[in-house]
Coordinates of C-alpha atoms (C1' of nucleotides) in Angstrom, one line a residue:
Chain A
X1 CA 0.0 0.0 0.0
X2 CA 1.5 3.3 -1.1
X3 CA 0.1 6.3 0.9
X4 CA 0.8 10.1 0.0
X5 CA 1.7 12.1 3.1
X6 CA 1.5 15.6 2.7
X7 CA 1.6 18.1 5.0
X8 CA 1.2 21.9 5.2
X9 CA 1.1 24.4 7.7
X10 CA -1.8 27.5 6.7
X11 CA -2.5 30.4 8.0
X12 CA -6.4 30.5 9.4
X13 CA -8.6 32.3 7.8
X14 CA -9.2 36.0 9.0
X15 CA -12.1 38.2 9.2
X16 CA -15.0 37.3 11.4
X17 CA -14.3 33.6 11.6
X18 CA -11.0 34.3 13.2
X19 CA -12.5 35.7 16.6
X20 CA -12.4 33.0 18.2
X21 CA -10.5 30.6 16.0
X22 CA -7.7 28.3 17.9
X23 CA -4.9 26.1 16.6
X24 CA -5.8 22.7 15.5
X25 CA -4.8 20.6 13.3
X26 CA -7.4 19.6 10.4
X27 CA -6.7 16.4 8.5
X28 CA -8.2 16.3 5.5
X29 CA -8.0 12.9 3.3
X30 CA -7.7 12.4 -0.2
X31 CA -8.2 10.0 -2.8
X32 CA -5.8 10.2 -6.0
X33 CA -7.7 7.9 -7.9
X34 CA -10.8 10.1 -7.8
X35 CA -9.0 13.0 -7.3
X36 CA -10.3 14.5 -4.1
X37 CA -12.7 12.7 -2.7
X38 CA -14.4 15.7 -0.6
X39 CA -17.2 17.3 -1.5
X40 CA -17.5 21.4 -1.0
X41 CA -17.1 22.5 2.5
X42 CA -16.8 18.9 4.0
X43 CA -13.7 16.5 3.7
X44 CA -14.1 13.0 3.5
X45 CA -12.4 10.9 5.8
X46 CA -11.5 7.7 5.3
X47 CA -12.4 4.4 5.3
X48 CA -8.6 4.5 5.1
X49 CA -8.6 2.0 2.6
X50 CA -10.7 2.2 -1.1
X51 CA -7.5 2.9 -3.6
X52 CA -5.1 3.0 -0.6
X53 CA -3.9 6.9 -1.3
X54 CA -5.0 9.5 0.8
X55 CA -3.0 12.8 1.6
X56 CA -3.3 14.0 5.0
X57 CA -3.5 17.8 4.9
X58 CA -2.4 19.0 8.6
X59 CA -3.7 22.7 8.7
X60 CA -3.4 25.2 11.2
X61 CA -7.3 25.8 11.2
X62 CA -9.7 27.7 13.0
X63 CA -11.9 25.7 15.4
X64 CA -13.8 23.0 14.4
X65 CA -16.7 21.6 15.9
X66 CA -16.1 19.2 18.2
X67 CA -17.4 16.1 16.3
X68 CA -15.7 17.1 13.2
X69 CA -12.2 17.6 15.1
X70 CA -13.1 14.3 17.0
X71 CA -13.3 12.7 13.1
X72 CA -10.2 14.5 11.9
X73 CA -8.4 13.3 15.2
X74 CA -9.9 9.5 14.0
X75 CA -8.2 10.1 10.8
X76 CA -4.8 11.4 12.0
X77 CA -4.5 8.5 14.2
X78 CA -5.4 5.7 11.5
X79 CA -2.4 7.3 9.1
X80 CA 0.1 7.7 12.0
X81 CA -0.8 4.1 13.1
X82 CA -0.2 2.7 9.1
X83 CA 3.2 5.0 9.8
X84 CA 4.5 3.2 12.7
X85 CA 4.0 0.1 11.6
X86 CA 5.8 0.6 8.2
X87 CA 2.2 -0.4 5.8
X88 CA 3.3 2.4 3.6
X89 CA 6.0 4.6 2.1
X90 CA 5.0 8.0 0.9
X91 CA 6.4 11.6 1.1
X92 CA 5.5 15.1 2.8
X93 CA 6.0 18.4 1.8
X94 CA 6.4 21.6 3.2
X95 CA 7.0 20.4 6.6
X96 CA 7.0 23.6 8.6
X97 CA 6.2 22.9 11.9
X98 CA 3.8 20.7 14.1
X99 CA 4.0 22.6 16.8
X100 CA 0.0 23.0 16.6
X101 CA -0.1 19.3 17.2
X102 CA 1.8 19.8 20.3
X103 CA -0.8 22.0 22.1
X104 CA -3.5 19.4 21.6
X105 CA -2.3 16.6 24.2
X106 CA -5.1 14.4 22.7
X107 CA -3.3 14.1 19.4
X108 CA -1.5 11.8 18.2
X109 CA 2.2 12.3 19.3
X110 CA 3.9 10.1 16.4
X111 CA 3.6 12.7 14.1
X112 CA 6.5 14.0 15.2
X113 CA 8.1 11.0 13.9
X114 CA 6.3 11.9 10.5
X115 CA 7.4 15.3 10.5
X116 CA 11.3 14.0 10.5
X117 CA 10.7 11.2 8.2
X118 CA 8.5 13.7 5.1
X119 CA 11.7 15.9 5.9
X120 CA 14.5 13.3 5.1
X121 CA 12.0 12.5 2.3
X122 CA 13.0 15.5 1.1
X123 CA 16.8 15.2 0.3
X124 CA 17.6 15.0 -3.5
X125 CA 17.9 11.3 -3.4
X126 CA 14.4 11.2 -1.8
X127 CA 12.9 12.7 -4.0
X128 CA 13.7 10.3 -6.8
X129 CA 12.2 8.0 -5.1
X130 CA 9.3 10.3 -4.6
X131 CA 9.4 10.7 -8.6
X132 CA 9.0 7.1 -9.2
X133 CA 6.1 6.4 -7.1
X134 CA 4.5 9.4 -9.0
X135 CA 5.6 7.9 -12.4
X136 CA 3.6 4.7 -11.4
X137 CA 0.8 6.2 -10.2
X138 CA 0.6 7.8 -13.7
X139 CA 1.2 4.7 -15.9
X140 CA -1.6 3.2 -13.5
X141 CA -4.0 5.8 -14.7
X142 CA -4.1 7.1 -11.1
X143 CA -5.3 10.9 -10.6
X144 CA -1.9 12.0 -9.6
X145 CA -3.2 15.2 -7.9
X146 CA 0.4 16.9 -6.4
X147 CA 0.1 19.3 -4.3
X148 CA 0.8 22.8 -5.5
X149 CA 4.0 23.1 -3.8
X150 CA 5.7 20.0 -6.2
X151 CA 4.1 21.8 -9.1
X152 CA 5.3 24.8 -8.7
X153 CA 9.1 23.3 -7.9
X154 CA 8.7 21.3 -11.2
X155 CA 8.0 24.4 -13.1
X156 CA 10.0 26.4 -11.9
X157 CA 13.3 23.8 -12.9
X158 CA 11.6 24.2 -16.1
X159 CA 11.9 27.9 -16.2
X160 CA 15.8 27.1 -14.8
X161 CA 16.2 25.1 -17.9
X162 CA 15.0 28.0 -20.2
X163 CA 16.8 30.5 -18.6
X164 CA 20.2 28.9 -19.2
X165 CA 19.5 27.5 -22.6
X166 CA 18.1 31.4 -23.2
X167 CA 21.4 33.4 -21.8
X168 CA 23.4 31.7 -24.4
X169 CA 25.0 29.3 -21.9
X170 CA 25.9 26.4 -24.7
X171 CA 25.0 22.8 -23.2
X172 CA 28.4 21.0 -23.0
X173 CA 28.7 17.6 -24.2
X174 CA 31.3 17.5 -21.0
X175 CA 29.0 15.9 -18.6
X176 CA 31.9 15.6 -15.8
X177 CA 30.3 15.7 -12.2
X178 CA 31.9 18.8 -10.8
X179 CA 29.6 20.7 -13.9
X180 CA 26.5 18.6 -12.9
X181 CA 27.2 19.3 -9.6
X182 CA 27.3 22.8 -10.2
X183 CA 24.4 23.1 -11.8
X184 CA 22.8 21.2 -9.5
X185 CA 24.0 24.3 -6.9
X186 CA 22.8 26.6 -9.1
X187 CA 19.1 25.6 -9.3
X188 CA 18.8 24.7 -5.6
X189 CA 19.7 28.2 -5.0
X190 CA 17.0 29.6 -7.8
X191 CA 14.9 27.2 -6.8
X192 CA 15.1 28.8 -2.9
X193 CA 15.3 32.1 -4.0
X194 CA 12.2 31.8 -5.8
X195 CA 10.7 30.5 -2.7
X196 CA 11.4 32.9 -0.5
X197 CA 10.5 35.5 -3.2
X198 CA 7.1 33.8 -3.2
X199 CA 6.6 33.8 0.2
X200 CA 7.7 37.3 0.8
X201 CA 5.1 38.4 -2.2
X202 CA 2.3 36.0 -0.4
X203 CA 3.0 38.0 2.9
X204 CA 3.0 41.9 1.1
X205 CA -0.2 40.6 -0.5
X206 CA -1.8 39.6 2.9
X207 CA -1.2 42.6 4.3
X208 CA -2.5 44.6 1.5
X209 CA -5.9 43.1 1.7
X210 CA -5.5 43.3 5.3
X211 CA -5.0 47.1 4.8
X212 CA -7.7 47.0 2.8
X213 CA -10.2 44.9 5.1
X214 CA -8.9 47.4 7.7
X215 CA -9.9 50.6 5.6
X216 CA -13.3 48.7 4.9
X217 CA -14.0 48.2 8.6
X218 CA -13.5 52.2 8.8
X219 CA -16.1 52.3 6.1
X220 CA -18.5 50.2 7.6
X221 CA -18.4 51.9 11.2
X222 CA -19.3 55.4 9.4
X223 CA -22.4 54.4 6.7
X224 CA -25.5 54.7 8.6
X225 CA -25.7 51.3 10.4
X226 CA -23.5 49.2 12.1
X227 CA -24.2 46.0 14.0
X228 CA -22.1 44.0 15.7
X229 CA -24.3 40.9 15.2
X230 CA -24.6 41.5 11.6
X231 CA -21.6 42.6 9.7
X232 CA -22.2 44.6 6.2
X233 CA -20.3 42.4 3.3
X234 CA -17.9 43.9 1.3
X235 CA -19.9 45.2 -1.5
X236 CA -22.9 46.3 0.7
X237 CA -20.5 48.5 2.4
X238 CA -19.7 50.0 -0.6
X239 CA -22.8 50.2 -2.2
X240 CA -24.2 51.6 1.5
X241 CA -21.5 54.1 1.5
X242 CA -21.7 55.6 -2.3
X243 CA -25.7 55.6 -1.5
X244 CA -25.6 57.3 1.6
X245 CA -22.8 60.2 -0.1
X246 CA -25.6 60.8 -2.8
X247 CA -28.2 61.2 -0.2
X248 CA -26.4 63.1 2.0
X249 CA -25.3 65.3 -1.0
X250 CA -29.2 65.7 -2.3
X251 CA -29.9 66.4 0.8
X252 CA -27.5 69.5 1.1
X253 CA -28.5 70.4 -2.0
X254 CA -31.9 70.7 -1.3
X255 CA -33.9 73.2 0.5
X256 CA -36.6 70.9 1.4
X257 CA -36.2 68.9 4.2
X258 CA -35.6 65.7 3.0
X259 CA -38.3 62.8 3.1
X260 CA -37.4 59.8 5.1
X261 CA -38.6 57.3 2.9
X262 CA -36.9 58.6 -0.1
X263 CA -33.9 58.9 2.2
X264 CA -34.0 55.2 3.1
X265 CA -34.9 54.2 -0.5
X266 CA -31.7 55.8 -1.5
X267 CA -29.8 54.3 1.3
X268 CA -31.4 50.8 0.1
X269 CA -30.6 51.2 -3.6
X270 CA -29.2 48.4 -5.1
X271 CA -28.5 46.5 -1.1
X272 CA -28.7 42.8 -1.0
X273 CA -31.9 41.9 1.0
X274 CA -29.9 41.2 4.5
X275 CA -28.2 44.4 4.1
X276 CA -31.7 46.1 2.9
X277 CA -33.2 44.7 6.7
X278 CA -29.8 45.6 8.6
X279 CA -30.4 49.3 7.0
X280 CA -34.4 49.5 8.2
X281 CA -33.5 47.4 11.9
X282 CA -30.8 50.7 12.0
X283 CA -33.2 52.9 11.8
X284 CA -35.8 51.3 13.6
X285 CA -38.0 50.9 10.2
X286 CA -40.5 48.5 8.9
X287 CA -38.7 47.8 5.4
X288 CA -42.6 47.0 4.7
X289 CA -43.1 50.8 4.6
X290 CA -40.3 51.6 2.1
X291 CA -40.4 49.6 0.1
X292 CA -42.2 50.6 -2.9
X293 CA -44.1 47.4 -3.4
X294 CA -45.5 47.5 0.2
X295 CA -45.9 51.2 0.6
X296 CA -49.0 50.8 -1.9
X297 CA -50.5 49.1 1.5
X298 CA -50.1 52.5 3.7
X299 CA -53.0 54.4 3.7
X300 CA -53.7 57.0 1.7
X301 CA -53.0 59.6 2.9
X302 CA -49.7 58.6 3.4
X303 CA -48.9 58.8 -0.3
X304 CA -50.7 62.2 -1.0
X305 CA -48.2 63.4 1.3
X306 CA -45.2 61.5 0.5
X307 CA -43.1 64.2 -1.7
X308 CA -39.8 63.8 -1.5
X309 CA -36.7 66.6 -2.2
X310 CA -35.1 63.8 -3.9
X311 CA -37.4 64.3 -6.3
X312 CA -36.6 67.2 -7.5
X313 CA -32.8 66.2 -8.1
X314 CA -33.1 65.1 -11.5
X315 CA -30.4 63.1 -11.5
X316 CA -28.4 59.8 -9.3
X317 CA -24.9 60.8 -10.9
X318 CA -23.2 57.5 -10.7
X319 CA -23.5 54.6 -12.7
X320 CA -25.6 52.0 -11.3
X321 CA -23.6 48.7 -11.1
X322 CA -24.3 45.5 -12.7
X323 CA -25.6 44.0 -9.6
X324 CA -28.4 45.8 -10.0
X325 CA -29.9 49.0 -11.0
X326 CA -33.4 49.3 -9.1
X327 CA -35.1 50.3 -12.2
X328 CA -39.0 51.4 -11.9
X329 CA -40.3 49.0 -14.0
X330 CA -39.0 46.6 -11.1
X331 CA -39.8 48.2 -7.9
X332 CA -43.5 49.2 -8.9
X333 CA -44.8 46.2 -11.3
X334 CA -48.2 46.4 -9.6
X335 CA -49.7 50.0 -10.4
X336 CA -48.4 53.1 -10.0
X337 CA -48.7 55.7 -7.4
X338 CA -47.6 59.2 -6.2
X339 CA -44.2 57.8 -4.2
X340 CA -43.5 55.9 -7.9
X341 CA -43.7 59.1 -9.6
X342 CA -41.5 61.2 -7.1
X343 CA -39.3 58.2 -7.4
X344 CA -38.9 58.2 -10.9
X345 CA -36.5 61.3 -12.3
X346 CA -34.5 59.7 -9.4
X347 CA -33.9 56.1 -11.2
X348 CA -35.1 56.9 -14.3
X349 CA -32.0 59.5 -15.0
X350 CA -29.8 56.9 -14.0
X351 CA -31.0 54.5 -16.4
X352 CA -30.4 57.0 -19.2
X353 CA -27.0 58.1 -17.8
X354 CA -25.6 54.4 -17.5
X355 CA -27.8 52.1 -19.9
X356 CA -24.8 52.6 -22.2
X357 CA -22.3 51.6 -20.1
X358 CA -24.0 49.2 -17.6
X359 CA -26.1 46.6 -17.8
X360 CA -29.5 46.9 -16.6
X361 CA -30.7 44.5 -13.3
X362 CA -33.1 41.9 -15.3
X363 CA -33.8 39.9 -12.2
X364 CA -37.0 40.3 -10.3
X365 CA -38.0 42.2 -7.7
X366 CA -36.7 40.8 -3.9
X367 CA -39.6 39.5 -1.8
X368 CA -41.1 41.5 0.8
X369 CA -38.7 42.3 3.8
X370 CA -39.4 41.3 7.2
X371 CA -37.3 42.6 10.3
X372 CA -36.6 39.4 11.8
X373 CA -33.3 39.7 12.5
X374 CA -31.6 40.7 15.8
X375 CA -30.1 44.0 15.0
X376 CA -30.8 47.7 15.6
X377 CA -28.9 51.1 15.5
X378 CA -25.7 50.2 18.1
X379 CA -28.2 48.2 19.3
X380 CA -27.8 45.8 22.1
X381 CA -31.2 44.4 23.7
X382 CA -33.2 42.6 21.1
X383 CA -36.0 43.2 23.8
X384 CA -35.5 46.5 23.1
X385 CA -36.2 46.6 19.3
X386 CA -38.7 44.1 19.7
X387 CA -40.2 46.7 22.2
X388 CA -40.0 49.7 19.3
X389 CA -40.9 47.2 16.5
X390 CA -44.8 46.8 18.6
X391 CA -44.5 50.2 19.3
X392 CA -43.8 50.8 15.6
X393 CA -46.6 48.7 14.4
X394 CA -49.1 50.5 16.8
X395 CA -48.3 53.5 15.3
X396 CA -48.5 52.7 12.1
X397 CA -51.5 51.7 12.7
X398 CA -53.0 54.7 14.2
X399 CA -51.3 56.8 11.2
X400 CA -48.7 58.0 13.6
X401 CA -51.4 59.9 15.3
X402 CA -50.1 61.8 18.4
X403 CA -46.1 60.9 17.4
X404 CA -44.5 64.7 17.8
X405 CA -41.9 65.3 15.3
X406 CA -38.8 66.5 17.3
X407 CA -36.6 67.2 14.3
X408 CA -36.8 69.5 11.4
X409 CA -34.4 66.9 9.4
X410 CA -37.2 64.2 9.4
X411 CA -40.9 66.9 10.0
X412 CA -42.3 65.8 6.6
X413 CA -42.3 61.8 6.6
X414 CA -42.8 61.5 10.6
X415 CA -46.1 62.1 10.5
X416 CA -46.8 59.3 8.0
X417 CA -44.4 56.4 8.5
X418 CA -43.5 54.3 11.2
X419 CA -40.7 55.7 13.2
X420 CA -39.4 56.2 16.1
X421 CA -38.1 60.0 16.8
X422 CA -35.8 58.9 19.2
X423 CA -34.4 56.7 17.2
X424 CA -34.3 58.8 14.3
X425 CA -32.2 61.1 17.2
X426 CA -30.1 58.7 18.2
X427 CA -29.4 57.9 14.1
X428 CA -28.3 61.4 13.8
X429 CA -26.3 62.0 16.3
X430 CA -24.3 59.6 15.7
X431 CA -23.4 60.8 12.5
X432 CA -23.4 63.9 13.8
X433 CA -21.0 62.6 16.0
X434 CA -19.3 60.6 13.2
X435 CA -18.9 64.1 10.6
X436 CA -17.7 66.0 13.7
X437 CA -14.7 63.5 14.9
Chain B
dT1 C1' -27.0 21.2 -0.5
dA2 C1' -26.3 25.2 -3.5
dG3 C1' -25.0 29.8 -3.3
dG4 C1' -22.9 33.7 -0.9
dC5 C1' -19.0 35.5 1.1
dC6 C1' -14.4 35.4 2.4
dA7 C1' -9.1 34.6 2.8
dT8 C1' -5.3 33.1 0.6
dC9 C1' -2.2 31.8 -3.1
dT10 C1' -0.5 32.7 -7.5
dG11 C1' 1.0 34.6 -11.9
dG12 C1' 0.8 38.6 -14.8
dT13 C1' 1.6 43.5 -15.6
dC14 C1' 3.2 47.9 -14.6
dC15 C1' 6.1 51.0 -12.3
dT16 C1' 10.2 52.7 -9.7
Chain C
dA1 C1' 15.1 43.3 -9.2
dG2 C1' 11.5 44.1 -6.5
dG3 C1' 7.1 46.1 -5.0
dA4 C1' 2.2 47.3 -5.8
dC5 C1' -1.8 46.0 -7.9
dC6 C1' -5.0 43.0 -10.0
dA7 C1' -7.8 39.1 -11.2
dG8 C1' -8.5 34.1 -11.4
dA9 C1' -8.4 29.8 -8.9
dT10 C1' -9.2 27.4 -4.8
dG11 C1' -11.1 25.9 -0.7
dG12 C1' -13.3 27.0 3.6
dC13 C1' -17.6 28.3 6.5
dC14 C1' -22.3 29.8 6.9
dT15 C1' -27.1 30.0 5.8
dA16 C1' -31.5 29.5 3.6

DNA sequence: TAGGCCATCTGGTCCT
DNA sequence: AGGACCAGATGGCCTA
């Protein structure tokens, strides 16, 4: 029985995952035949046994649940066990380090003993070896999947061999041993330069995005909501924060006070659904009410009143994406209404403006939105929006009868929708807060 | 289980 | 030569 051993020691993923991630060591098994015998998001373990390969993939991983670690653990000590008592040669590569193995007492400890045989694997001679196993594997009709590390070695002695042939250097018939072992020198030392030239570039390009994920976590703390629970994705954060610059900018622009709805609308332009809920549980909103589709259910009176100042800006200035340009024809497919036509010069100037350049969003209009999630502006007590949310509905119900508007920034849609003033307070002053730091 | 989102690796390109 | 930037590939988790 021949068994692939290869090892590798990765970094764990970062961003929310890595909050409470600890060392472990995940196995994963392979099967060359098949190629990898895992399906998306889920390694298969073995049966150590079907075509007698499997690669064992030591990772330094976040944490894993417990049975999963438990079957990893299963897996780890089936290979050492085939180790120790010599059932199969193999090789390992890119033995850094098992120190992660070391924390966990409950691991098995003889994988120390692999680490020092993958690494004596790994002289010249070795690797010939190695070679031949994979040369066999091949004429067997075996997947030979190598890992990226031996692909990347094997091209890049083929880029060696280019190099010299392409500087001129003639190949001498003289094949004496102090020229081959010269040469031999000479592409160890590409070979490790170009490693640590990788590895220096794979670090520099971590710490870009980093910078970047960094600069986006800035980003996400100033656009109008923020949850802890709920954190905005990449795009959304983007899309949040070019909306809420236009709105903000209208709203400057404009003499009018600005009208909630329209406000939120443009907040909400082009948002995934989650993000679209985050963006109404901020403000303490019932995405029901603007939402165009749903507003058609608020009385009246509601949409006699329901001008907007972002109406009168005849144009959203910025090319709508392709992941979706909230075109009209999309958000009001029922019947038209008042808030459809004080929405239109809004998106219908941006269709014009970016048709040419953009695609237009084909796909159909989201579903309604519920607020069911657990998330409010710097919100901590779900009780507490749960609280507002009744409160909320009741006076919706009553048509915000008896609700005082307390701020000029909000007087013409807080008579009609269902808000919260001191909410809507606490919304501004943070960004009043936010503009002033 | 498919799809969304994410982190990382990698090679190519451009610039200094 | 080396760094910055970019996009594609890959593989992982999470959620509906």
């Amino acid at each position: 029985m021949v068994v692939f051993f290869s090892a590798t020691i990765g970094e764990a993923p970062r961003g929310p995952l890595n909050l409470n991630w600890k060392r472990h060591v995940k196995l994963e098994a392979f099967c060359p035949r098949h190629g990898m015998c895992r399906r998306k998001g889920r390694a298969m373990i073995p049966p150590l046994s079907t075509h007698g390969f499997y690669k064992v993939h030591p990772l330094v991983h976040y944490t894993i649940s417990q049975p999963q670690h438990q079957y990893y653990k299963t897996a780890a000590s089936e290979v050492c066990r085939q180790i120790e008592s010599g059932l199969f040669k193999g090789y390992g590569t890119l033995i850094k380090t098992y120190s992660a193995l070391k924390e966990d007492s409950t691991m098995p400890v003889s994988l120390q003993y692999v680490s020092k045989w993958t690494e004596g694997c790994r002289t010249t001679q070795n690797m010939e070896t190695v070679n031949g196993v994979h040369k066999t594997m091949s004429k067997d009709g075996d997947n030979d999947d190598e890992d990226g590390f031996n692909r990347m070695e094997e091209r890049n002695d083929d880029e060696e061999q280019g190099e010299e042939g392409g500087s001129g250097e003639e190949e001498s018939l003289d094949d004496s041993p102090k020229r081959i072992g010269t040469k031999i020198k000479k592409i160890t030392k590409t070979r490790q330069r170009f490693k640590v030239r990788r590895m220096k570039a794979n670090a520099r390009e971590r710490n870009r995005m980093h910078g970047l994920n960094d600069a986006l976590e800035s980003l996400r703390k100033v656009v109008p909501c923020y949850s802890n629970t709920q954190k905005l994705s990449k795009i959304d954060t983007l899309r949040l924060a070019k909306n809420y610059i236009w709105a903000l900018s209208e709203t400057l622009q404009s003499d009018e006070s600005p009208d909630l709805m329209l406000f939120v609308q443009a907040l909400c332009h082009g948002l995934s659904q989650p993000t679209t809920n985050l963006v109404a549980g901020c403000l303490q909103l019932n995405p029901r009410t603007f939402l165009p589709e749903q507003v058609q259910d608020i009385p009246s009176q509601v949409h006699q009143t329901s001008t907007a100042s972002f109406s009168l800006h005849p144009s959203y200035p910025y090319p709508s994406p392709p992941y979706g340009t909230m075109d009209s024809s999309h958000i009001h497919h029922s019947k038209p209404h008042p808030v459809d036509n004080a929405l239109e010069p809004f998106f219908e100037t941006t269709f014009t403006d970016c048709t040419s350049t953009s695609p237009r969003f084909e796909g159909p209009l989201s579903p309604p939105l519920s607020v069911n999630g657990n998330f409010s502006y710097k919100h901590e007590s779900t009780a507490e929006f749960d609280k507002n949310y009744a409160l909320s509905i009741q006076y919706a119900t009553q048509g915000m009868a008896g609700v005082q508007c307390l701020h000029p920034f909000y007087a013409s849609s807080s008579k009609h929708f269902d808000i919260l003033m001191d909410n809507m307070m606490s919304f501004e002053t943070h960004h009043e807060r936010k503009l002033n730091a």
